[in-house]
Tab-separated table of C-alpha atoms and ligand atoms in Angstrom:
chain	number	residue	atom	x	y	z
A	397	UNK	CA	10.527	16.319	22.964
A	398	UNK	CA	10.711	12.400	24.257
A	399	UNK	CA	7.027	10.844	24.349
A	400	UNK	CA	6.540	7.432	26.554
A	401	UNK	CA	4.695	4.739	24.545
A	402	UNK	CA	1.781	2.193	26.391
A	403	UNK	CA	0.938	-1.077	24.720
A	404	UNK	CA	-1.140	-3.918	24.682
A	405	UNK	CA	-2.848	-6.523	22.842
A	406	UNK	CA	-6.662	-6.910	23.064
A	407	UNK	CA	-9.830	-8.331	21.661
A	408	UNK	CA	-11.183	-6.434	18.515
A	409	UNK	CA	-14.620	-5.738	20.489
A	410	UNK	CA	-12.817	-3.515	22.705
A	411	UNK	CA	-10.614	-1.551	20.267
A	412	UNK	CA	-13.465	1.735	20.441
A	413	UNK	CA	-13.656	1.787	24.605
A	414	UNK	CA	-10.003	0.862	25.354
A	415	UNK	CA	-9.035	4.011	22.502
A	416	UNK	CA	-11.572	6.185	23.818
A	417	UNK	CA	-10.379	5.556	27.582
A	418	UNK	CA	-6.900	6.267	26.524
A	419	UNK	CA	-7.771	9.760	24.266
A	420	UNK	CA	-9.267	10.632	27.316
A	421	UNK	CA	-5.966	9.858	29.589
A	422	UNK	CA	-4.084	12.432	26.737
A	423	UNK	CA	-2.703	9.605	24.161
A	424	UNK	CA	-1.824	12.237	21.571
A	425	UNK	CA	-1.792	9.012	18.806
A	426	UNK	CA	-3.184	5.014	18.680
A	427	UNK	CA	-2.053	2.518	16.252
A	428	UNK	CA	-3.248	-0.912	16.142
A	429	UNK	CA	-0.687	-3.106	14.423
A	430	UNK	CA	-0.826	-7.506	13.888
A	431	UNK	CA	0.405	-9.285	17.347
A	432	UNK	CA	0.390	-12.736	14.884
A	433	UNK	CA	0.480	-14.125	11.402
A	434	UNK	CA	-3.238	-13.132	10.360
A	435	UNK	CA	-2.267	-11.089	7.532
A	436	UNK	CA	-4.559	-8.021	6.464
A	437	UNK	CA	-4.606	-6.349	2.833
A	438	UNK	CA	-5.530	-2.709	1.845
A	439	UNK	CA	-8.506	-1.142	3.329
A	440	UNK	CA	-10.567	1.029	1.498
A	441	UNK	CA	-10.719	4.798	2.036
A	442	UNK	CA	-12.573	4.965	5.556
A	443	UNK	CA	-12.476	1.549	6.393
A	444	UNK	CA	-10.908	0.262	9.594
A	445	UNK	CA	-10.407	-3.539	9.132
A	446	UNK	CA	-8.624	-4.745	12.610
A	447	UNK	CA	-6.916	-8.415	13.307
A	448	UNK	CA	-9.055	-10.308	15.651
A	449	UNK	CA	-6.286	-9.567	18.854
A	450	UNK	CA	-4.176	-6.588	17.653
A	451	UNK	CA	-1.911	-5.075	19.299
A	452	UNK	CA	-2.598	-1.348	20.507
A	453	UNK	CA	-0.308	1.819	20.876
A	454	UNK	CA	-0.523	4.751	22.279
A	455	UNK	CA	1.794	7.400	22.369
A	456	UNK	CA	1.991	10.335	25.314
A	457	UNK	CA	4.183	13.426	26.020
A	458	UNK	CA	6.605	12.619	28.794
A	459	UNK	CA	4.601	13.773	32.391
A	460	UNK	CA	1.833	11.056	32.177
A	461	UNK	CA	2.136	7.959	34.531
A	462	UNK	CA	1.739	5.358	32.215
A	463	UNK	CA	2.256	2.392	35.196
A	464	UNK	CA	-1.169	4.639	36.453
A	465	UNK	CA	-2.800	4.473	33.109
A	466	UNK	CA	-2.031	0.697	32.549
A	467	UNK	CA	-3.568	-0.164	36.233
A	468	UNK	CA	-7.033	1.391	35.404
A	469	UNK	CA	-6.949	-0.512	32.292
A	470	UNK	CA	-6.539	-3.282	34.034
A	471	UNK	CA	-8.983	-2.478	36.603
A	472	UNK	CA	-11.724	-1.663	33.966
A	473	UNK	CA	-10.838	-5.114	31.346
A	474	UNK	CA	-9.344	-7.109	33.391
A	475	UNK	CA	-6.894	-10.093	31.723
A	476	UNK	CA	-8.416	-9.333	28.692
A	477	UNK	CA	-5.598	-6.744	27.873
A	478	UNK	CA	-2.460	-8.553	28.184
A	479	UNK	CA	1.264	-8.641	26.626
A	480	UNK	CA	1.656	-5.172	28.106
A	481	UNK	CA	4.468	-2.549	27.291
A	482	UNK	CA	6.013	0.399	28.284
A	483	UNK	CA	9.109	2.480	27.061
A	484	UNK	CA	10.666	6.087	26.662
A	485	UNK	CA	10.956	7.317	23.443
A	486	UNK	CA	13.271	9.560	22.060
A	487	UNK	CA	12.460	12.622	20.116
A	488	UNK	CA	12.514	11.524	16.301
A	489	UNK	CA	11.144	13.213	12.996
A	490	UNK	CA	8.649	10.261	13.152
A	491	UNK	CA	7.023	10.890	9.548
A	492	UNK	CA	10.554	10.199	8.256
A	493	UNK	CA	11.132	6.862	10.925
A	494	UNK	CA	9.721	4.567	7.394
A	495	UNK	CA	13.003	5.274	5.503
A	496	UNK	CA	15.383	3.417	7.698
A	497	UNK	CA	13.792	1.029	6.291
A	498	UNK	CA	13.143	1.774	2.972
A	499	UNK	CA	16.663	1.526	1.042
A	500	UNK	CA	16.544	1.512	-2.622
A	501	UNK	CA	15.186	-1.500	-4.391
A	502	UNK	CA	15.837	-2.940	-7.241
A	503	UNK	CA	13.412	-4.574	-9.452
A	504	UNK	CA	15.452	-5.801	-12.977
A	505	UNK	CA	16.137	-2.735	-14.906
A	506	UNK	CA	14.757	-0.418	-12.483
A	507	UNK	CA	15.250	1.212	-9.491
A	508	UNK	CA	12.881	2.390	-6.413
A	509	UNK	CA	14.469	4.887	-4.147
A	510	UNK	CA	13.301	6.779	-1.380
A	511	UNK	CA	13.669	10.651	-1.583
A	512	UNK	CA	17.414	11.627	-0.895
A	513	UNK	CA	18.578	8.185	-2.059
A	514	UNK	CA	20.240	7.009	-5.200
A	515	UNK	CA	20.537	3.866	-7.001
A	516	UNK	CA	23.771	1.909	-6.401
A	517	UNK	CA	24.109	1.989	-10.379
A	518	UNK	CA	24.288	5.634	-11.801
A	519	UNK	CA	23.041	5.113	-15.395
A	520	UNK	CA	20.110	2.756	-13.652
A	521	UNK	CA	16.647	3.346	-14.849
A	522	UNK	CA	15.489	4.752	-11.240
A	523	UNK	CA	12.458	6.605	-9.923
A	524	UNK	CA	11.804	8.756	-6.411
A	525	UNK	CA	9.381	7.665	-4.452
A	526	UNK	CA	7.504	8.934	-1.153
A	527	UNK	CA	4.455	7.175	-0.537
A	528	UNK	CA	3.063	9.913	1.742
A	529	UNK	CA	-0.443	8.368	3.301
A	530	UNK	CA	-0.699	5.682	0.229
A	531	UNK	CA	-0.237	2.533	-0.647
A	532	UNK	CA	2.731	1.298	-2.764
A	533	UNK	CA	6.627	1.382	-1.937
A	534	UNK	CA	7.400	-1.783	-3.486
A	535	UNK	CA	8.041	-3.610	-0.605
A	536	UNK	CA	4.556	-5.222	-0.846
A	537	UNK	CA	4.971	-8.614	-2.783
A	538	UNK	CA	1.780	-7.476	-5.113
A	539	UNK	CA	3.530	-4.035	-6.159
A	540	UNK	CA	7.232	-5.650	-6.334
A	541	UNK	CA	5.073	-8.495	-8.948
A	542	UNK	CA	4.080	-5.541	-10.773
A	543	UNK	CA	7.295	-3.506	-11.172
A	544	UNK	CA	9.066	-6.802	-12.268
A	545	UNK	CA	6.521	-7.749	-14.888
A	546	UNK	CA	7.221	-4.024	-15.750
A	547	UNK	CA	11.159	-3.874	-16.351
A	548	UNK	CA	11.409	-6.703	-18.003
A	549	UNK	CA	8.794	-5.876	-20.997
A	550	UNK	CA	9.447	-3.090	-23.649
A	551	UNK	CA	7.056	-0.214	-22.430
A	552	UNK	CA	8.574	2.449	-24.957
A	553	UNK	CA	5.621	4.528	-27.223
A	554	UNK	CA	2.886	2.359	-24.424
A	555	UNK	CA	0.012	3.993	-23.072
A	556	UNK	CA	-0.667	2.826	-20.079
A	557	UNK	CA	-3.082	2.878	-17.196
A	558	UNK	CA	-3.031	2.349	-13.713
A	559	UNK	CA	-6.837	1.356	-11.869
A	560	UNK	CA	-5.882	1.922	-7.906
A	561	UNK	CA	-2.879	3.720	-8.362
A	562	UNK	CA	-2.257	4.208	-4.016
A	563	UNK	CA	1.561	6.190	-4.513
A	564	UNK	CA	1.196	6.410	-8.134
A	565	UNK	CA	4.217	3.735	-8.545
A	566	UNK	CA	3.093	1.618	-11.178
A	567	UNK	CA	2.309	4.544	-13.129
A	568	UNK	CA	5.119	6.913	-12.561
A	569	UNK	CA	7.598	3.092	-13.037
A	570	UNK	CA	5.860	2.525	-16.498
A	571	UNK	CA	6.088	6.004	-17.608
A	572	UNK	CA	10.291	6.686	-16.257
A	573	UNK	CA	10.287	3.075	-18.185
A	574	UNK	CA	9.353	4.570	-21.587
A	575	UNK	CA	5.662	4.369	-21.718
A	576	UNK	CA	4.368	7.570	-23.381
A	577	UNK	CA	1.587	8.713	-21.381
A	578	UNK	CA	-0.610	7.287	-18.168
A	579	UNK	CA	-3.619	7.757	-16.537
A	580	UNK	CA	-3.992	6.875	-12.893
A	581	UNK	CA	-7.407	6.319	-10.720
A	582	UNK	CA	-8.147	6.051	-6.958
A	583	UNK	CA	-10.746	6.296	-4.803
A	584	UNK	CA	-9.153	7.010	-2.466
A	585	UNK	CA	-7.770	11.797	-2.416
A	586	UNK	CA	-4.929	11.004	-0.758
A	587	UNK	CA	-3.740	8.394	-3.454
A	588	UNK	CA	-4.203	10.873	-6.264
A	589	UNK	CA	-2.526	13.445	-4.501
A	590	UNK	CA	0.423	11.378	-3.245
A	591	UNK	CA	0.911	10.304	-7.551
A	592	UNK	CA	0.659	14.066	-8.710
A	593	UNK	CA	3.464	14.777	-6.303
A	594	UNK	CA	5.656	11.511	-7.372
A	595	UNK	CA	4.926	12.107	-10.644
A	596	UNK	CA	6.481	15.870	-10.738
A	597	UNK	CA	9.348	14.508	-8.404
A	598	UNK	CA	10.501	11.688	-11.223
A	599	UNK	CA	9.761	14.392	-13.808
A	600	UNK	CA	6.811	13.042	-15.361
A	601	UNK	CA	3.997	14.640	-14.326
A	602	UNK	CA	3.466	16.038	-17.746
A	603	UNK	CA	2.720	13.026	-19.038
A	604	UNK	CA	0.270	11.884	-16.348
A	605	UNK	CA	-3.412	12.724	-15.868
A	606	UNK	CA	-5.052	11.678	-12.590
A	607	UNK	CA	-8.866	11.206	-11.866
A	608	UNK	CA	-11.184	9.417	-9.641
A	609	UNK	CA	-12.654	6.131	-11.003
A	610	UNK	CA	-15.825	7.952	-11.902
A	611	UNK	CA	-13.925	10.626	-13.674
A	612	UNK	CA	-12.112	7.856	-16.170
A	613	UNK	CA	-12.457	8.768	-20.050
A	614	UNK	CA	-13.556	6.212	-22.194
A	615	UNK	CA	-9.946	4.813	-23.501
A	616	UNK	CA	-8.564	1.854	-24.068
A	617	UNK	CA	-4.703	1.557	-23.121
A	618	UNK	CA	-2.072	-0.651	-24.610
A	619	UNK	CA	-1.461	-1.754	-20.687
A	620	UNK	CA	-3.331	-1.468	-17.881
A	621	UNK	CA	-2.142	-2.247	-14.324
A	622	UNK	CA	-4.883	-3.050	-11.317
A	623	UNK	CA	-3.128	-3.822	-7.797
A	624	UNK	CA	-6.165	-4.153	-5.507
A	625	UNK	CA	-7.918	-7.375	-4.084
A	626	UNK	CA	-9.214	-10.347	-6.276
A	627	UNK	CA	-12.925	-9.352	-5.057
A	628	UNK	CA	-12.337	-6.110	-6.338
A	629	UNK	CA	-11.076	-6.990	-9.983
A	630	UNK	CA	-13.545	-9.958	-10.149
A	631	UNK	CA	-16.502	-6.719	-9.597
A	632	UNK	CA	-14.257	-4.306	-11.706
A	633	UNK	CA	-13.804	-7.109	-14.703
A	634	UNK	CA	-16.172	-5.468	-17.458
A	635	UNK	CA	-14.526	-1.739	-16.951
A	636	UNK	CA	-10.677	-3.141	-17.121
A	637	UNK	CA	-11.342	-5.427	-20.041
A	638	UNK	CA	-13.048	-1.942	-21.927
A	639	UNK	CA	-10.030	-0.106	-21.078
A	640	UNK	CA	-7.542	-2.612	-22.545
A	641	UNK	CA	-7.349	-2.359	-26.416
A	642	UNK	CA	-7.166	-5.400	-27.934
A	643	UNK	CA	-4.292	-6.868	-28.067
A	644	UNK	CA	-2.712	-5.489	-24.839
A	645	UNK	CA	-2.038	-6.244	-21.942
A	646	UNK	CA	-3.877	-6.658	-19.028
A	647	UNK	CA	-2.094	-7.065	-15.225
A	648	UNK	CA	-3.741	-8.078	-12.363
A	649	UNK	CA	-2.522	-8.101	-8.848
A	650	UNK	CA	-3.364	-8.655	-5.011
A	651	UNK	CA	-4.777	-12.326	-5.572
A	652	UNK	CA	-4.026	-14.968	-3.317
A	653	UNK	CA	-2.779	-18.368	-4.782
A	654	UNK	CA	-5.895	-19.818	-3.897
A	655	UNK	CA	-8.316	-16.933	-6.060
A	656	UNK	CA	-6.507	-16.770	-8.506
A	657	UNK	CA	-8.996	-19.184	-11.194
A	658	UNK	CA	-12.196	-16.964	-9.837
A	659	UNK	CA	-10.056	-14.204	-11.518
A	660	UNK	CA	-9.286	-15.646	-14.298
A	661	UNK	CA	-13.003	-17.078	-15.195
A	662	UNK	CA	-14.144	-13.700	-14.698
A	663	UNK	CA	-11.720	-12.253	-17.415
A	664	UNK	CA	-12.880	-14.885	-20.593
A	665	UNK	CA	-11.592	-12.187	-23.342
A	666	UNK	CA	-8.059	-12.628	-22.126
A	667	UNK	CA	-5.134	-15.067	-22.559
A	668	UNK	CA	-3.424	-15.425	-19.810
A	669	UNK	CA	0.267	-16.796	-19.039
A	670	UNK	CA	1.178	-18.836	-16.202
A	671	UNK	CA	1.122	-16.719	-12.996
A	672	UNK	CA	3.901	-15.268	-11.452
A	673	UNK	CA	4.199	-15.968	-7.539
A	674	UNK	CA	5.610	-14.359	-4.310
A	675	UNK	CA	4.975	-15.136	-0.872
A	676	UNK	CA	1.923	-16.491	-1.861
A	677	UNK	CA	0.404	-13.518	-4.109
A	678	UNK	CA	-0.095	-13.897	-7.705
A	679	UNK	CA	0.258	-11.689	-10.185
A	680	UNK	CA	-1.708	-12.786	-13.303
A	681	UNK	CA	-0.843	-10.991	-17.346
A	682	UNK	CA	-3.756	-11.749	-19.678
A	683	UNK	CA	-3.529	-10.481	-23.819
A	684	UNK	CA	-6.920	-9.418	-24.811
A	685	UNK	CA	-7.723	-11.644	-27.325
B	315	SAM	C1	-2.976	-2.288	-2.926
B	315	SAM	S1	-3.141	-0.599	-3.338
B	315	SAM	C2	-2.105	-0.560	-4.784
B	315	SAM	C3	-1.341	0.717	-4.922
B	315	SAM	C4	-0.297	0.700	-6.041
B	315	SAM	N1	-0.938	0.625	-7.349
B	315	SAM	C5	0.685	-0.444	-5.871
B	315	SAM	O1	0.711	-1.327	-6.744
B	315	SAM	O2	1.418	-0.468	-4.868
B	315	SAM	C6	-4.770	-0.572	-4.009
B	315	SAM	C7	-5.284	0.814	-4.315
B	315	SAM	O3	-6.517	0.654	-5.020
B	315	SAM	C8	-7.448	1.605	-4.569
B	315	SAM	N2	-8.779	1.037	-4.861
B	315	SAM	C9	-9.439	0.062	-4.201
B	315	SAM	N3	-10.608	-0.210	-4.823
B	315	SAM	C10	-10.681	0.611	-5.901
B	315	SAM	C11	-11.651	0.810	-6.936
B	315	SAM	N4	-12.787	0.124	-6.987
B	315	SAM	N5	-11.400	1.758	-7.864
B	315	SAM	C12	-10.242	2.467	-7.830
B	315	SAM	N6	-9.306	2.332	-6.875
B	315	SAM	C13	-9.515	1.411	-5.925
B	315	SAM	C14	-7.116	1.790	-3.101
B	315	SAM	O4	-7.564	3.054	-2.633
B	315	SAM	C15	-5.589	1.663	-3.101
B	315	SAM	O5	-4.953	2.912	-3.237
């Protein structure tokens, strides 16, 4: 079935009424997206963190009037809703829409390819991967820093662990990389279910135990991984350092250039090398002393 598509930006304050106006008109879906360059980073499980003027979406089945829709909104808000759009949409398996853009990607040694792709290279090191609702393809700069720092260190006999695992592809990289075993945390259900089901895709699964933060044995891993937000592994400091052993190694990522020394100070035990850096995230390795 086509579906016709109404957008507009708008002012943050008015995300709830303009949305609940438009459920009420039959929008079957809204998405609010950036209109600009204010960037936004993972938001925790029921959070709804919004740009200060996004830009909103709503989908319809073909038979509403959208040019009817638009001019109540207009009526109602005025110029505050401007940059206005409308268009016909064909009929598309939408859930599968992300792979056009999602070709295999290569990170050293290893390989990330969506499901039903292979890597250019054969005998590559590769894993599957479909995010489902989590975080974590490896097109993010803070997961691409991780997978690097991961194929180009020996990881075979490792145990590792991975604190926010979103897909589960730090984990289920480390593991098709050599590491022995891994366990993988998340807050958030739909992360731990989204790694279960990469896992037993790249054949690993048996070698992978998933749990909720609270849930997390008392080990200490030759590596662990943590790809979340600096405030986060500044508050999360004392567990991570307990589960590295000493000697290993600890890697930290989702910092901004400019947190990256609040990090640091708040991890003394650790040695750290100079960062690595892309598009202005840092990924930071410490050795526990
Ligand atoms: C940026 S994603 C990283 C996902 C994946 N590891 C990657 O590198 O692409 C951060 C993940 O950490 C989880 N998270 C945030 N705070 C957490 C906490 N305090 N404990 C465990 N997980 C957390 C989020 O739910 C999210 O799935």
């Amino acid at each position: 079935m086509p579906w016709c598509e109404l957008s507009c930006v708008l002012p943050r304050d008015l995300a709830d009424a303009v949305s609940e106006f438009l459920e009420a008109q039959g929008a079957i879906a809204i998405t609010f997206a950036e209109d600009g360059d204010e960037a936004l980073f993972e938001p925790l499980p029921g959070e709804m963190p919004l740009w200060r003027s996004p830009r909103l979406t709503a989908l319809f089945e073909l038979g509403v009037n959208p040019e009817a829709i638009q001019a109540d909104l207009a009526a109602r808000f005025g110029d505050k809703l401007t940059g206005w759009r409308r268009q016909i949409l064909a009929d598309r398996p939408w859930e599968r829409v992300w792979l056009e853009h999602f070709k295999p990607l290569n990170f050293g040694r290893l390989w990330v390819c969506p499901s039903g792709q292979s890597p250019p290279d054969p005998n590559a090191v590769y894993l599957t991967l479909d995010p489902g609702l989590a975080f974590g393809t490896g097109t993010h700069p803070t997961t691409a820093l991780c997978l690097r720092w991961l194929a180009a260190h020996p990881l075979s006999g490792k145990s590792v662990i991975d604190y926010g695992c979103g897909s589960g592809i730090l984990a289920v990289a480390a593991l098709v990389l050599g590491a022995s075993e891994a366990l993988a945390c998340d807050l958030d259900p739909q992360a731990l279910t989204a790694t279960q089901e990469n896992a037993r895709k790249n054949q690993v699964a048996a070698r992978l135990r998933c749990c909720y933060p609270e849930a997390m044995p008392q080990v200490a891993a030759d590596l662990v991984l943590a790809n979340i937000l600096a405030d986060a592994l500044i508050a999360l400091a004392p567990t991570l350092a307990a589960h590295t052993r000493p000697g290993g190694w600890l890697i930290l990522s989702g910092i901004l250039e400019s947190q990256a020394e609040a990090v640091k100070r708040a991890y003394p035990g650790f040695a750290f090398r100079p960062p690595a850096v892309e598009d202005g995230w840092v990924l930071l390795a410490g050795q526990k002393q």
